[in-house]
Coordinates of C-alpha atoms in Angstrom, one line a residue:
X1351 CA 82.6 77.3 121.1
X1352 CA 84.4 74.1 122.8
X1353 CA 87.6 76.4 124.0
X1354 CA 87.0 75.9 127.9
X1355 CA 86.2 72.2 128.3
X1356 CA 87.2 69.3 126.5
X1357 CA 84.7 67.0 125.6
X1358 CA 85.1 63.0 125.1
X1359 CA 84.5 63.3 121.5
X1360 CA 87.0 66.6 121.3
X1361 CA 89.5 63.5 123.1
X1362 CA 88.5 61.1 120.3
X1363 CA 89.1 63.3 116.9
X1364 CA 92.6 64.9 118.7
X1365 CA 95.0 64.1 121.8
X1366 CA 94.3 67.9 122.6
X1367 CA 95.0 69.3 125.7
X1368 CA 93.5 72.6 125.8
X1369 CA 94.6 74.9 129.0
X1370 CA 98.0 75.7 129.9
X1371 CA 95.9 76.9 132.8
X1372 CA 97.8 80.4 132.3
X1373 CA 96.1 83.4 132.7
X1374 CA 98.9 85.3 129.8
X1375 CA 97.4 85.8 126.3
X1376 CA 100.6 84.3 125.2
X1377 CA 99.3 81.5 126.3
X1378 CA 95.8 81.1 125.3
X1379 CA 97.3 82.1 122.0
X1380 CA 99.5 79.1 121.8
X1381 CA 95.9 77.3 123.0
X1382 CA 94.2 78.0 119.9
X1383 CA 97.6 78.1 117.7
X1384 CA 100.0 76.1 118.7
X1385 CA 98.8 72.6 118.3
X1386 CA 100.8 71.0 115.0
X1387 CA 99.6 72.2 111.5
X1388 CA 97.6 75.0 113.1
X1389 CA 99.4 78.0 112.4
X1390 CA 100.2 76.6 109.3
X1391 CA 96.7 76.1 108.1
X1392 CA 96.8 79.7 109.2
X1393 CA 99.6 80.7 106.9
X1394 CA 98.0 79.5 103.9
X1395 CA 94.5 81.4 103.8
X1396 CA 96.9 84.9 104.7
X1397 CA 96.9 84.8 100.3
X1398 CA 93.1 84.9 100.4
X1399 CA 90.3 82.1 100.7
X1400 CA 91.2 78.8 99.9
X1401 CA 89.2 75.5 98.7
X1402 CA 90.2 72.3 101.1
X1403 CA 92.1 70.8 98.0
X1404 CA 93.9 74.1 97.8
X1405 CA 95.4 73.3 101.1
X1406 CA 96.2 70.0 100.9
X1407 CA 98.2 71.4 98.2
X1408 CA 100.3 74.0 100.2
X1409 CA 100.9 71.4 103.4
X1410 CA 101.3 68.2 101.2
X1411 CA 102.6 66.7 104.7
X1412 CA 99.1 66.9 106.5
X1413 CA 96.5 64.2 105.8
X1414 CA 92.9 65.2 105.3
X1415 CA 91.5 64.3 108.6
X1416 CA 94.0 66.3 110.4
X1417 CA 93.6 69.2 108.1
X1418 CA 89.5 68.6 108.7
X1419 CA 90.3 68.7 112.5
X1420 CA 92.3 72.1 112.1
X1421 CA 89.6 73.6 110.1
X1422 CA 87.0 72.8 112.6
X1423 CA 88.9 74.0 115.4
X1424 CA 89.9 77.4 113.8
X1425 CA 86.0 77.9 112.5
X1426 CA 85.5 77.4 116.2
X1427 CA 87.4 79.7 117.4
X1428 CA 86.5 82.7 115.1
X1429 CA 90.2 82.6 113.4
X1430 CA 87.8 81.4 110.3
X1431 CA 85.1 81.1 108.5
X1432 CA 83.3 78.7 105.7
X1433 CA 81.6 80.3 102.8
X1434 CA 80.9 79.8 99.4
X1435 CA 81.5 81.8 96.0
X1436 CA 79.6 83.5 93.8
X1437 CA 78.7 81.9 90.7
X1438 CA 79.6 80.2 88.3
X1439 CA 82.5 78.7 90.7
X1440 CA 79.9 78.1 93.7
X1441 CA 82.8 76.4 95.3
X1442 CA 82.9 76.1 99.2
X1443 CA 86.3 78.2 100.4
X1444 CA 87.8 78.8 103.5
X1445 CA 88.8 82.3 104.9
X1446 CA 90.7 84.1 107.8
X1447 CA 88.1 86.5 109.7
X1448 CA 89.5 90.1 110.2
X1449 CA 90.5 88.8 113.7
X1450 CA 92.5 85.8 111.9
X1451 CA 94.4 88.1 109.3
X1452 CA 95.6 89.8 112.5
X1453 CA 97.8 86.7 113.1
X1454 CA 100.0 87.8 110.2
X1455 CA 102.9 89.6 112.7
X1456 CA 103.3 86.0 114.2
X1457 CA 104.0 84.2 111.1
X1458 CA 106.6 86.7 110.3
X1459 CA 108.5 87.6 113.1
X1460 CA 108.7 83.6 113.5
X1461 CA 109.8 83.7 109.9
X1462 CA 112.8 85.7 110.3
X1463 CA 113.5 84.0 113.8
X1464 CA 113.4 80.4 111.9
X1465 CA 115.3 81.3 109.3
X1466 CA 118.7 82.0 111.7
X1467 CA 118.7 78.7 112.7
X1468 CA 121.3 76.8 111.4
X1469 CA 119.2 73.9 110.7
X1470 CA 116.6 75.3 108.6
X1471 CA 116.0 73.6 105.3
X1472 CA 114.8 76.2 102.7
X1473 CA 114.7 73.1 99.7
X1474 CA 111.9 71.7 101.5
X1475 CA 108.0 72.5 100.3
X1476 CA 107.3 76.4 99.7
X1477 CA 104.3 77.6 99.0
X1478 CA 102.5 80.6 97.6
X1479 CA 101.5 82.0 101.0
X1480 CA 105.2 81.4 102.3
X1481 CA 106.6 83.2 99.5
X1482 CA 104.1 85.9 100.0
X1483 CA 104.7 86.6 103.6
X1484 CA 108.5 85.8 103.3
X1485 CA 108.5 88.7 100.9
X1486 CA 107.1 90.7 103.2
X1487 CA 109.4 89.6 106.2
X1488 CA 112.5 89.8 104.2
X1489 CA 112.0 93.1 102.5
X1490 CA 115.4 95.5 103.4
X1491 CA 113.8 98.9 102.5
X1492 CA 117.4 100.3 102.9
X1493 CA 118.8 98.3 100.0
X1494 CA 115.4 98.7 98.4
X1495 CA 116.5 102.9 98.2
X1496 CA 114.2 104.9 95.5
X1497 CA 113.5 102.0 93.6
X1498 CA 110.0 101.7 92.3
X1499 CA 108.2 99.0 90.4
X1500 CA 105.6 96.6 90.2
X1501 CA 106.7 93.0 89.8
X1502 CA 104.3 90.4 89.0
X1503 CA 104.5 86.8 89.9
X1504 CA 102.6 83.5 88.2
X1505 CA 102.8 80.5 90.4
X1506 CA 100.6 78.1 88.4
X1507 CA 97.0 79.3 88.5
X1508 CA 97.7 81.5 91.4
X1509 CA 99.1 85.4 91.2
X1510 CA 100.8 87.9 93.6
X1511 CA 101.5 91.4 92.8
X1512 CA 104.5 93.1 94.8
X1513 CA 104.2 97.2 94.5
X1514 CA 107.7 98.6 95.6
X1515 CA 107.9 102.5 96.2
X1516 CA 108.9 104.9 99.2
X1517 CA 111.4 102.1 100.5
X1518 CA 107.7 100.1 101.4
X1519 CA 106.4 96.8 99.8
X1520 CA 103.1 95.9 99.6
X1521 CA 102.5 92.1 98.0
X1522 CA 99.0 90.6 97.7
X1523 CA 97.1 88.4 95.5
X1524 CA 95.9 90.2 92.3
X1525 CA 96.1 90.7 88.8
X1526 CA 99.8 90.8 87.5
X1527 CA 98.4 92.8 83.7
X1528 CA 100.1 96.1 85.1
X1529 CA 103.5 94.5 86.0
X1530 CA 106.8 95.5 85.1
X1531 CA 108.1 92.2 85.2
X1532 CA 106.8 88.7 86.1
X1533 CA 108.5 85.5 87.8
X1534 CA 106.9 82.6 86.6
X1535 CA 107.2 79.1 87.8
X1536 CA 106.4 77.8 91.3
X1537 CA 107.1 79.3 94.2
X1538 CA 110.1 77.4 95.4
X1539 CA 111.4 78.3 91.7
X1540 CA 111.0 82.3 92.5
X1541 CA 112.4 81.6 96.1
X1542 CA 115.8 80.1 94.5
X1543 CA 116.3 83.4 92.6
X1544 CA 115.5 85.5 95.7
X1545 CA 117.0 83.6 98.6
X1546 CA 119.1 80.8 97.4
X1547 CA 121.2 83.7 94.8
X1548 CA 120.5 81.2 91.5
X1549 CA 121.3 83.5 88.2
X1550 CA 117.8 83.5 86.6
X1551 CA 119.8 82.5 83.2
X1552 CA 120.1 79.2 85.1
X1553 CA 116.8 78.5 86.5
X1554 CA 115.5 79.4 83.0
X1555 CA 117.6 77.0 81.1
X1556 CA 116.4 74.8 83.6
X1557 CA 113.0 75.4 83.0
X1558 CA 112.0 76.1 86.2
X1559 CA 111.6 79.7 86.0
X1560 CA 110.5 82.1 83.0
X1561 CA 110.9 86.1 83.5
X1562 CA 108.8 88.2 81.5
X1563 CA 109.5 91.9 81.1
X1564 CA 112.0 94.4 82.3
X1565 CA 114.7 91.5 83.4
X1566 CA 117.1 94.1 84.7
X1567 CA 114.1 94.9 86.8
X1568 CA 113.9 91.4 87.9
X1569 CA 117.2 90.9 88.6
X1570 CA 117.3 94.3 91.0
X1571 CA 114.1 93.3 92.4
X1572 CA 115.6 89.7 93.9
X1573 CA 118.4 91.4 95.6
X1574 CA 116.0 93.4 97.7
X1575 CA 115.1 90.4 100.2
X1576 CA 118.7 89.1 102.3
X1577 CA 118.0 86.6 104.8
X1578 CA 119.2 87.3 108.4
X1579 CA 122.7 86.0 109.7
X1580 CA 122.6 82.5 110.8
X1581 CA 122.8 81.8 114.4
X1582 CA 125.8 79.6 115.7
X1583 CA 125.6 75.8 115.1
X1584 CA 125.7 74.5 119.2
X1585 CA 129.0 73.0 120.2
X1586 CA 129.5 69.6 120.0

């Protein structure tokens, strides 16, 4: 592992500078984390492994030698790991190590933090793994009450399950057959019915959005997620 010195061809692949030269773990987190698209990379393997075009696909904003950098530099520091799948895929993924899923918290306590800000911008890109975990950051198990189902979602060729029971949520990749209901469209799509209040009767006639199933299920289901008072715009 290159974590403790940086070499000359570590300088020529990345303007890295590794050491905050703090002993805090805060810190030597934000040394393997906090360089740009990092945690981000990060973010998108919390569904499950993902190919490198699958990637390129959730962060169209990073290019693929940056991405290529990232990769290297998480493999290296045991957030990841490169294998490949069984047949007859045999393509080569890449996956969070049980130390890397740990960085889950992270992503959504700075989930909840970044949406107060007054200068967010939820129409920009949103993928599947943001939905995921914003499901999971936004869930209000008090408004959520004794309500219990299992709502499906179909974002292209990808599929998350959300189990709701107990006032808990549990949401994962998996197979949607034993759903109640099921969004379909892509995730920014879904994320306009839950976040942005659109009446479903609109994004359908749009076309951006197809519910399948109990739709009174649905519609109680997207009410379950509010997003945190916004914090004050600065003066002047």
């Amino acid at each position: 592992m290159k974590l403790e010195k940086e070499t000359k061809d570590d300088r020529a692949a990345s303007d890295r500078r590794w050491h905050y030269l703090d002993a805090c773990a805060a810190a030597h987190a934000m040394e393997l984390l906090g360089e740009r698209w990092t945690l981000l990379v990060v973010r998108e393997m919390m569904t499950g492994p993902r190919r490198f075009s699958d990637l390129r696909a959730g962060l169209p904003g990073i290019s693929a030698n940056i991405l290529t950098q990232r990769l290297q530099w998480l493999e290296e520091a045991g957030v990841l790991q490169r294998r490949t799948l069984l047949p007859p895929s045999a393509a080569k993924v890449y996956e969070l190590t049980a130390w890397g899923y740990e960085a889950e918290p992270i992503l959504r306590v700075l989930g909840r933090w970044g949406a107060r800000s007054p200068f967010h911008d939820p129409s920009a890109s949103f993928s599947s793994a943001s939905l995921m975990l914003s499901l999971r950051t936004m869930f209000d198990a008090g408004m959520a009450g004794d309500f219990s189902a299992r709502v499906g979602f179909r974002l292209g060729r990808e599929m998350l399950i959300a189990t709701v029971g107990d006032g808990r949520l549990l949401v994962a990749a998996g197979s949607i057959d034993a759903a109640d209901a099921v969004f379909a469209g892509e995730a920014p799509a879904v994320a306009a019915a839950i976040y942005g209040g659109q009446p479903l009767e609109v994004l359908e006639d749009g076309g951006t959005l197809r519910i399948e199933g109990d739709r009174a299920l649905a519609r109680r289901f997207a009410t379950l997620f509010p997003l945190p008072e916004k914090a004050s715009r600065p003066a002047g």
